[in-house]
Tab-separated table of C-alpha atoms and ligand atoms in Angstrom:
chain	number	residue	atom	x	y	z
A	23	UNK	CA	-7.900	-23.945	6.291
A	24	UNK	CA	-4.570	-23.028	7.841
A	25	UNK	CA	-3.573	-19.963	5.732
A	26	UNK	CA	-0.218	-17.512	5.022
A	27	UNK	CA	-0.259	-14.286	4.245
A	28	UNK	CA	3.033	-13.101	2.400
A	29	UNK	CA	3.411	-9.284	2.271
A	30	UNK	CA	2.327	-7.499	5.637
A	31	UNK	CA	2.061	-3.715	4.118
A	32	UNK	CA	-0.960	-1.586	4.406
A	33	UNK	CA	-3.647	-4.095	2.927
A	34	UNK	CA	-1.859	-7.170	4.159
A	35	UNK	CA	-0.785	-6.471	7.401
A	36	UNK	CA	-5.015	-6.302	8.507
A	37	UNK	CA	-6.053	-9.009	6.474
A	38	UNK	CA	-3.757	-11.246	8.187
A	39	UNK	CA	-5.371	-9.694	11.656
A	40	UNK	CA	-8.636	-10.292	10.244
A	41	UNK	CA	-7.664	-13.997	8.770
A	42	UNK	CA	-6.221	-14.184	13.042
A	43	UNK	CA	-9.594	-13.066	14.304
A	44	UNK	CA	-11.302	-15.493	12.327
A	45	UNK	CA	-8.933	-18.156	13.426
A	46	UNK	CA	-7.205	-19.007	9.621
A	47	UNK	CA	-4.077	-17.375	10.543
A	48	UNK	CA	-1.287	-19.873	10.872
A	49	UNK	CA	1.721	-18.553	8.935
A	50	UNK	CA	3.323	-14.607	8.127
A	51	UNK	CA	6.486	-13.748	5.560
A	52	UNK	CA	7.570	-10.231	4.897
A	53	UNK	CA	10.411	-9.320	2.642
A	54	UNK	CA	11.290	-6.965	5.704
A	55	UNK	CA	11.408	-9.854	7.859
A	56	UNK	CA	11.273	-6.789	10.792
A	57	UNK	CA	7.560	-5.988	10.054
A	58	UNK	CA	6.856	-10.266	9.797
A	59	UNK	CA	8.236	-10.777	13.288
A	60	UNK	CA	6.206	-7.822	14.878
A	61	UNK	CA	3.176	-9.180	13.828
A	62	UNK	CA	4.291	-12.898	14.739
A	63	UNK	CA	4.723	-11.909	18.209
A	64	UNK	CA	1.622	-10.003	18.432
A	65	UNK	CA	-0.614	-12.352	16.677
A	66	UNK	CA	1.099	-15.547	18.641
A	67	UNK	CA	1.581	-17.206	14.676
A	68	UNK	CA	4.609	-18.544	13.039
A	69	UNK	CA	6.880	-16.225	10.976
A	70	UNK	CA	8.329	-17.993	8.334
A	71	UNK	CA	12.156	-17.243	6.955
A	72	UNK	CA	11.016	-17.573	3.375
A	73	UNK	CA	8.082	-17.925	1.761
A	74	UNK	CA	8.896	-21.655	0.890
A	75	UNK	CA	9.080	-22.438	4.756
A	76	UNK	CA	5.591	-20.745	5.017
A	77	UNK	CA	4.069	-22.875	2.062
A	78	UNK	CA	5.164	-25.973	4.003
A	79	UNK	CA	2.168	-24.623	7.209
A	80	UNK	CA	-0.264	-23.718	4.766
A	81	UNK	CA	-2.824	-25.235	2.710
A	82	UNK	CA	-3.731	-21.684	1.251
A	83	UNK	CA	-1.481	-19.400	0.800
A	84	UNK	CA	-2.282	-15.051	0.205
A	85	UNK	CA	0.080	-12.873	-1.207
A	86	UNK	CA	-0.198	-8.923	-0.820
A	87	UNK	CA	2.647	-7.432	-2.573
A	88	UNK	CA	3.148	-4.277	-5.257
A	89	UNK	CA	3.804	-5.355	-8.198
A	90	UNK	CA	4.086	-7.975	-11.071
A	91	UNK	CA	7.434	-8.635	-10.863
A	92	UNK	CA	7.139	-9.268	-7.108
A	93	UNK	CA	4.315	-11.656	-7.445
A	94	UNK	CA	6.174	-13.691	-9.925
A	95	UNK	CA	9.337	-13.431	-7.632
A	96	UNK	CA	7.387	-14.371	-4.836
A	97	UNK	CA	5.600	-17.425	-6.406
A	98	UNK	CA	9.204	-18.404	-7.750
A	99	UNK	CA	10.192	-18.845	-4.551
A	100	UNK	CA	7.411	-20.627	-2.906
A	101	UNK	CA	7.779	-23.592	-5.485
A	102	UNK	CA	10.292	-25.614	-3.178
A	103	UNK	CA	7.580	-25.791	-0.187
A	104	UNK	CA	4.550	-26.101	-2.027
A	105	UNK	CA	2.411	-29.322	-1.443
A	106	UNK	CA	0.025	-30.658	-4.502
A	107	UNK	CA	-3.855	-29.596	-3.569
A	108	UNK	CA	-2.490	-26.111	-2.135
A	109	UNK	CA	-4.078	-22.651	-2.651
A	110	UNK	CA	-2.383	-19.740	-4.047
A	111	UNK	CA	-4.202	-16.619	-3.974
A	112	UNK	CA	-3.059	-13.345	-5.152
A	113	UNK	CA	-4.589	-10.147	-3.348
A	114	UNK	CA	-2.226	-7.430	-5.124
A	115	UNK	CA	-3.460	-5.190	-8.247
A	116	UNK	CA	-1.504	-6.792	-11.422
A	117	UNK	CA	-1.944	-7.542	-14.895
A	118	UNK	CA	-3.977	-10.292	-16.358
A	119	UNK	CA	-0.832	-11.883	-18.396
A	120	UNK	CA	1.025	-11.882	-14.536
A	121	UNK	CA	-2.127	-14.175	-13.260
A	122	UNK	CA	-2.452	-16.379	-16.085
A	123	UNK	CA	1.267	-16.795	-15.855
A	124	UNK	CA	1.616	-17.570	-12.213
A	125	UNK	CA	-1.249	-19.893	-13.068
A	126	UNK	CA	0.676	-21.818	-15.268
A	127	UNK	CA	3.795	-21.635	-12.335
A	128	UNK	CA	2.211	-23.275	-9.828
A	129	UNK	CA	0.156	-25.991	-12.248
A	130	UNK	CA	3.009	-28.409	-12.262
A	131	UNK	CA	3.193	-28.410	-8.516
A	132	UNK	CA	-0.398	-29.436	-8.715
A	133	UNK	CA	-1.347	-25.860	-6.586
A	134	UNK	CA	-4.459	-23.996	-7.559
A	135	UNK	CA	-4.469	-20.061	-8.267
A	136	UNK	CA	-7.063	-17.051	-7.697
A	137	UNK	CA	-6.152	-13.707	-8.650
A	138	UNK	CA	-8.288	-11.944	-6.127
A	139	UNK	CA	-7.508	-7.979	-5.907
A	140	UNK	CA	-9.355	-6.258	-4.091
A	141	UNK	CA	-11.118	-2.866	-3.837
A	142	UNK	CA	-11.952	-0.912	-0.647
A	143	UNK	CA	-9.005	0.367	0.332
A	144	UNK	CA	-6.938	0.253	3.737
A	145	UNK	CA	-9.986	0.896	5.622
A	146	UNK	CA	-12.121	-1.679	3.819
A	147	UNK	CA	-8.942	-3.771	4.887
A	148	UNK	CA	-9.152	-2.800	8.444
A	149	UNK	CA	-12.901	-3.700	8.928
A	150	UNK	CA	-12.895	-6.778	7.091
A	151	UNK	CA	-14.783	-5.155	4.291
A	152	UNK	CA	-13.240	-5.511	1.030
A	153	UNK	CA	-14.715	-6.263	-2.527
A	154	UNK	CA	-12.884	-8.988	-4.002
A	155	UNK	CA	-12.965	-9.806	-7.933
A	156	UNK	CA	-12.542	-13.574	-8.692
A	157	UNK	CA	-10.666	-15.265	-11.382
A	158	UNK	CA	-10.112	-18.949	-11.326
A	159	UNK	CA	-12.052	-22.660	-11.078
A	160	UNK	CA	-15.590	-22.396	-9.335
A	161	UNK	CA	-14.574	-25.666	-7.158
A	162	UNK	CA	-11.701	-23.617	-5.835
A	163	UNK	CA	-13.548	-20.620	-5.109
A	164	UNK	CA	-16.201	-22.806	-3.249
A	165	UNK	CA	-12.850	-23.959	-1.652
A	166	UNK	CA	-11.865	-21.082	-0.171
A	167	UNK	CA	-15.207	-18.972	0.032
A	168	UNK	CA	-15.574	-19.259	4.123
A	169	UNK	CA	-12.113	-17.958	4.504
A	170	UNK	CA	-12.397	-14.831	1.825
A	171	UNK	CA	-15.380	-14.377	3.704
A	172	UNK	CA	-13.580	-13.062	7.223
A	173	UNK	CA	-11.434	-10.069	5.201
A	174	UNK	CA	-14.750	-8.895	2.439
A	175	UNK	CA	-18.404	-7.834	2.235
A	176	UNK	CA	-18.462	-8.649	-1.509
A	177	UNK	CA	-16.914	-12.175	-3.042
A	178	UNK	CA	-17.519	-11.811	-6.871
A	179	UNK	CA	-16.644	-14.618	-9.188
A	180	UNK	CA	-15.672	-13.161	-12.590
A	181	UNK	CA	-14.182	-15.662	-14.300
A	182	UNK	CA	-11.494	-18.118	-15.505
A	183	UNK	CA	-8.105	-17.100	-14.167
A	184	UNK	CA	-7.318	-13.148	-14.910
A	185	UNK	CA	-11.042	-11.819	-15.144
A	186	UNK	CA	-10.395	-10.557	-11.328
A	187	UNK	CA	-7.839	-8.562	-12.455
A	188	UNK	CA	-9.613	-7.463	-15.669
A	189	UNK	CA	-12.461	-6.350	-13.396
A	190	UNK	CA	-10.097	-4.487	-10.714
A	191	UNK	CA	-8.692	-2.801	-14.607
A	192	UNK	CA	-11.791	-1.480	-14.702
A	193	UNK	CA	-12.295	-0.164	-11.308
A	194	UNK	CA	-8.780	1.325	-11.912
A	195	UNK	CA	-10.284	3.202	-14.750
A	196	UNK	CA	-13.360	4.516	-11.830
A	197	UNK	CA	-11.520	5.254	-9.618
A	198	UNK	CA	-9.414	7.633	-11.771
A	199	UNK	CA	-12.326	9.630	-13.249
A	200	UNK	CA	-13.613	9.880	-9.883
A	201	UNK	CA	-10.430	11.419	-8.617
A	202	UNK	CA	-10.588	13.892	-11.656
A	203	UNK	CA	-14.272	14.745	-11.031
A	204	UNK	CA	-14.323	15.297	-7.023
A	205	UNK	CA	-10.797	16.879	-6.619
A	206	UNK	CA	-11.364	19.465	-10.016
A	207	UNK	CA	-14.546	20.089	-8.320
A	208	UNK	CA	-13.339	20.908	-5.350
A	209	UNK	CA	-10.736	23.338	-6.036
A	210	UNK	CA	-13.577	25.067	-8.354
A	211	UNK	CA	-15.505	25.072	-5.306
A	212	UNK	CA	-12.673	26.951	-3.455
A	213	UNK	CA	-12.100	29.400	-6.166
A	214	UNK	CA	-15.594	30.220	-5.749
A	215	UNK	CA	-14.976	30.835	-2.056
A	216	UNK	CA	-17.858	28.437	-1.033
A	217	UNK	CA	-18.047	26.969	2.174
A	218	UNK	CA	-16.190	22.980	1.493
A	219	UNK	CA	-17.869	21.248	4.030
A	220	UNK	CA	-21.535	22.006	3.028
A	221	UNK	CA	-20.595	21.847	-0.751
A	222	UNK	CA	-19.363	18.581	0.403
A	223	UNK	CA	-22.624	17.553	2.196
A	224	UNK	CA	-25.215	19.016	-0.301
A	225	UNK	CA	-23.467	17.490	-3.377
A	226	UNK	CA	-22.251	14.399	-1.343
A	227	UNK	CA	-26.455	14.119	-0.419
A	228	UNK	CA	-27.237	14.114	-4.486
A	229	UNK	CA	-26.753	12.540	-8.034
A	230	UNK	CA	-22.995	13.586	-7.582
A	231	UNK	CA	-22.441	11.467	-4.009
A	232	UNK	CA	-19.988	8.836	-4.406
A	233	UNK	CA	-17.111	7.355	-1.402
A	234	UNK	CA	-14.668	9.275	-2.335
A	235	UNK	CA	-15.845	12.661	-1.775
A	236	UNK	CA	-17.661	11.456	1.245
A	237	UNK	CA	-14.038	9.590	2.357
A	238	UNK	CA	-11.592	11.878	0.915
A	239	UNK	CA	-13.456	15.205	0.471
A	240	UNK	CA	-12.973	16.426	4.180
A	241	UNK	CA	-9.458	15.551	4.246
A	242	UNK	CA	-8.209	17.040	0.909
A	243	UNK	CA	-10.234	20.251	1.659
A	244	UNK	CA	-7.779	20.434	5.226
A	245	UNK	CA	-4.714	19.567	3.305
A	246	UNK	CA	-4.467	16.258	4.100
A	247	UNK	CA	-3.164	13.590	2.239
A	248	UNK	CA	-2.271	10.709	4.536
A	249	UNK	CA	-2.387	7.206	2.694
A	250	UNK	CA	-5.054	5.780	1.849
A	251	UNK	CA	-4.099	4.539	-1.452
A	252	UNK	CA	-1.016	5.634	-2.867
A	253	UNK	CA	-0.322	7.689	-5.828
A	254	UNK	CA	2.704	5.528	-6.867
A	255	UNK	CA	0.260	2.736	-6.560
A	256	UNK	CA	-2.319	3.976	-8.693
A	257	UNK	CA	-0.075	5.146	-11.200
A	258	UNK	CA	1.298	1.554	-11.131
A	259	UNK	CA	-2.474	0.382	-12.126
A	260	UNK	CA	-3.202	2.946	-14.617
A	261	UNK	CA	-0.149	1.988	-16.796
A	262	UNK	CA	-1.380	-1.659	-16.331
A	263	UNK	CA	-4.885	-0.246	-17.857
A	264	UNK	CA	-3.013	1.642	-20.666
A	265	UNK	CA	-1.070	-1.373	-22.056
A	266	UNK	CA	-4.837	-3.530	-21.643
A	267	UNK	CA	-6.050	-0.549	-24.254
A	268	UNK	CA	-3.135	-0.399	-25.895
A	269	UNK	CA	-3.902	-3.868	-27.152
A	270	UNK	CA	-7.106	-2.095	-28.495
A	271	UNK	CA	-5.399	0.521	-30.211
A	272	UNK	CA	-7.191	3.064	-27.776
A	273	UNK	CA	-5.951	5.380	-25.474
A	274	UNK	CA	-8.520	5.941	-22.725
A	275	UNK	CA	-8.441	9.597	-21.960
A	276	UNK	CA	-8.885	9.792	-18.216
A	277	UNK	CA	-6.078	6.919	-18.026
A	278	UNK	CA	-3.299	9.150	-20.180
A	279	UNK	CA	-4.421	12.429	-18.001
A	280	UNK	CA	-4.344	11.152	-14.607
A	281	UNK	CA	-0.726	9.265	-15.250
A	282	UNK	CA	0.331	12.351	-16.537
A	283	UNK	CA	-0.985	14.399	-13.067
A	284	UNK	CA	0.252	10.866	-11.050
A	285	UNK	CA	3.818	11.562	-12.688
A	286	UNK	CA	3.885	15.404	-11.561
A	287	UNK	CA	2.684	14.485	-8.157
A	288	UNK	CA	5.199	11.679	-7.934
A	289	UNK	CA	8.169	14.123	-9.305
A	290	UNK	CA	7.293	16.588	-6.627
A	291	UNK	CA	7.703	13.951	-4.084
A	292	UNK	CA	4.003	12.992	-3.241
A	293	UNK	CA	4.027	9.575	-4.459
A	294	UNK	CA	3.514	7.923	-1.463
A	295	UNK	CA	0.433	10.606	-0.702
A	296	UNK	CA	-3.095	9.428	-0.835
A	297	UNK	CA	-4.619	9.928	-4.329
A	298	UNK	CA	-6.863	12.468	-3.454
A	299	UNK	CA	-3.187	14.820	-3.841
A	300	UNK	CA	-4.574	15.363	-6.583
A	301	UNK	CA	-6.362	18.318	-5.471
A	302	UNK	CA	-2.944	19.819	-4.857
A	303	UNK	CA	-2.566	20.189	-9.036
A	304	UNK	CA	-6.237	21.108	-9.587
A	305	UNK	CA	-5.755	24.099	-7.245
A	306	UNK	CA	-2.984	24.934	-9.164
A	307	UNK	CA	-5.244	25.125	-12.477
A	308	UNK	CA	-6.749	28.596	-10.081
A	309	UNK	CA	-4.401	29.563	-8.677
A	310	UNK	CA	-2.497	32.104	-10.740
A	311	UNK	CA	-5.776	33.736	-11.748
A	312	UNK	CA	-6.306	36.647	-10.370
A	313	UNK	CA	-9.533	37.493	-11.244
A	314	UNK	CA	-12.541	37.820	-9.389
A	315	UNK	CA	-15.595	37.393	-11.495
B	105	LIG	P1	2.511	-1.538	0.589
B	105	LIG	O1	2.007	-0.989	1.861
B	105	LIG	O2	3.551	-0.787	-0.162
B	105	LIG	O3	3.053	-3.021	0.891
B	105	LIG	C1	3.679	-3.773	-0.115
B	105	LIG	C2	4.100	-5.094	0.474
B	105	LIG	O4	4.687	-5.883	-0.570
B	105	LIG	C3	5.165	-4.966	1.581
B	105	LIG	O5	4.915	-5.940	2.551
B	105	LIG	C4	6.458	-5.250	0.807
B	105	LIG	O6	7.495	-5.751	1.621
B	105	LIG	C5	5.980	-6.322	-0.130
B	105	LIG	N1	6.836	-6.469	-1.327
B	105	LIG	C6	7.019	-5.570	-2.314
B	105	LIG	N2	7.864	-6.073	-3.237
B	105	LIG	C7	8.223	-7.305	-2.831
B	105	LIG	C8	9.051	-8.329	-3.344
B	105	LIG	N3	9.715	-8.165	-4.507
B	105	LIG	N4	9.175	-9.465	-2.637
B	105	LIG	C9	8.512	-9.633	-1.479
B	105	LIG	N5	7.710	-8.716	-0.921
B	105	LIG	C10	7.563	-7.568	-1.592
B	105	LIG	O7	1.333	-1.773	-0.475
B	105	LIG	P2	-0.220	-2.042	-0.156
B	105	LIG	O8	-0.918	-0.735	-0.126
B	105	LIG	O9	-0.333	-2.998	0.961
B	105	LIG	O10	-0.655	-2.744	-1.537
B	105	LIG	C11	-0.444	-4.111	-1.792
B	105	LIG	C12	-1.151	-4.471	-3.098
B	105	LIG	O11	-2.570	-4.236	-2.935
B	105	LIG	C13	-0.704	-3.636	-4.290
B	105	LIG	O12	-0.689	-4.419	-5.454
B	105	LIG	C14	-1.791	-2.558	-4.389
B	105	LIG	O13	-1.909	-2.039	-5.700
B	105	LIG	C15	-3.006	-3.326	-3.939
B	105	LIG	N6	-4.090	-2.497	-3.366
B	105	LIG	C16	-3.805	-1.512	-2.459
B	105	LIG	C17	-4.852	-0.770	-1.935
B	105	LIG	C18	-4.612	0.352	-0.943
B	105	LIG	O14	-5.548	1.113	-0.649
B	105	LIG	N7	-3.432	0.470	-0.367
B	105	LIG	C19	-6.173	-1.038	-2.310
B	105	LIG	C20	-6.418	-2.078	-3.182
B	105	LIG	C21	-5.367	-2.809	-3.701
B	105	LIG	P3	8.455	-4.752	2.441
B	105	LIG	O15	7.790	-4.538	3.768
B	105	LIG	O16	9.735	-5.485	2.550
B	105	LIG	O17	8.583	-3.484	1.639
């Protein structure tokens, strides 16, 4: 299927490679038509000046922006160019009223729609590796299955349109309390004055191992906080998971505490750190203790 990607930032920038290597790619857009050109003339594919001209090439079409509002902007203006039968699927991390909606934009043009976020982060988009969470039509995930199949390990089918970006709520959620757990942890750890790297390793080993600390431990524990997955990113998802328990009439507590933490991080100019930052404000909880027990 000759495919677009729209959006060439940290995630979609190596998909599109990865769609390339698996010979998919035919089309690129960027809203910094800079970064769209660049990988045009490395890749040897089209660059499109808007994503309209792009939807003309391609009969699927993969979108890897930040937010809702540029999703629906984006889809808005791929209307003129899109032909009936078309794919439209939606890689970013958005809310399940922004997928049913863009849905219902592209029906009339007779295009089909996926939301399709995916987990993993820029490494898992790097190697190929992502986990993607399906919402839409089975025949059109059939449709599309061979080419999802050159950027992920894991192709999950949740759904009708939205239950992908249900699921990737819940990972949201995960991912969080993981963050809360490992970085807290750690900065115990360090007030304890135990060596990092073999806490790291022994607890990394056991019941408590998860990717993060195995990813993000060694890095935090040196200061390091290169992206990753972005704070200001995360934060965006968590107030997406709020308003889905908000609907409930629940507050989730690890969702209210870590935007709170997210908000401090991103006021002290982190935002665009790596998530595991977070350790920055959990060393803070020791750090004006003075005493040694
Ligand atoms: P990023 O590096 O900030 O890239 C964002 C991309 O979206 C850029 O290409 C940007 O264009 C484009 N964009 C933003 N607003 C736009 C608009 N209104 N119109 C057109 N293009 C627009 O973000 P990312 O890390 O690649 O994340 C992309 C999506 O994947 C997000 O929804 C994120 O939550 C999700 N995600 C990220 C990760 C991760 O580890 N990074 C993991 C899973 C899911 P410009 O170049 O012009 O700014």
């Amino acid at each position: 299927m000759k495919t677009g990607v729209i959006g060439l930032g940290a995630m979609g920038a190596p998909i599109a490679r990865n769609l390339h290597k698996a010979g998919y790619l035919q089309c690129v857009w960027n809203r910094t038509p800079d970064k769209a050109q660049q990988l045009g003339d490395e890749l040897k594919v089209s660059v499109a000046h808007d994503p309209a001209m792009l939807a003309r090439q391609c009969e699927l079409i993969l979108l890897s922006v930040s937010a809702d509002s540029d999703v629906l902007d984006v889809v808005q203006s791929l209307l003129p160019g899109l032909a009936p039968g078309t794919v439209v699927i939606d890689t970013s991390t958005v809310s399940r009223e922004t997928a049913r909606q863009v849905a219902d934009m592209l029906q009339p043009a007779g295009a089909a729609f996926l939301d399709a976020p995916v987990s993993g982060g820029t490494e898992g988009a790097r190697q190929g590796t992502l986990a993607i969470m399906l919402g839409g039509e089975t025949a059109v995930v059939e449709q599309v299955t061979a080419v999802l199949d050159s950027i992920a390990a894991s192709i999950t089918h949740m759904g009708p349109v939205g239950s992908g970006q249900a699921t990737k709520a819940v990972n949201q959620v995960m991912a969080a309390g993981i963050n809360q757990a490992v970085t807290e942890a750690l900065a115990f750890a360090t007030a304890l004055e135990l060596p990092l790297d073999k806490v790291i390793g022994v607890t990394g080993s056991g019941a408590a191992g998860n990717w993060f600390l195995d990813h993000r431990g060694p890095t935090m524990t040196r200061n390091k906080y290169d992206p990753g997955f972005r704070v200001a990113l995360h934060h965006k998802d968590l107030a997406i998971c709020k308003h889905m328990a908000e609907q409930f009439d629940v507050a989730m507590p690890v969702v209210e505490m870590t935007l709170i933490h997210y908000r401090r991080l991103m006021e002290a100019g982190y935002g665009d750190e790596d998530i595991s930052a977070l350790f920055r404000e959990k060393l803070k909880l020791f750090a004006g203790n003075n005493k040694r027990p």
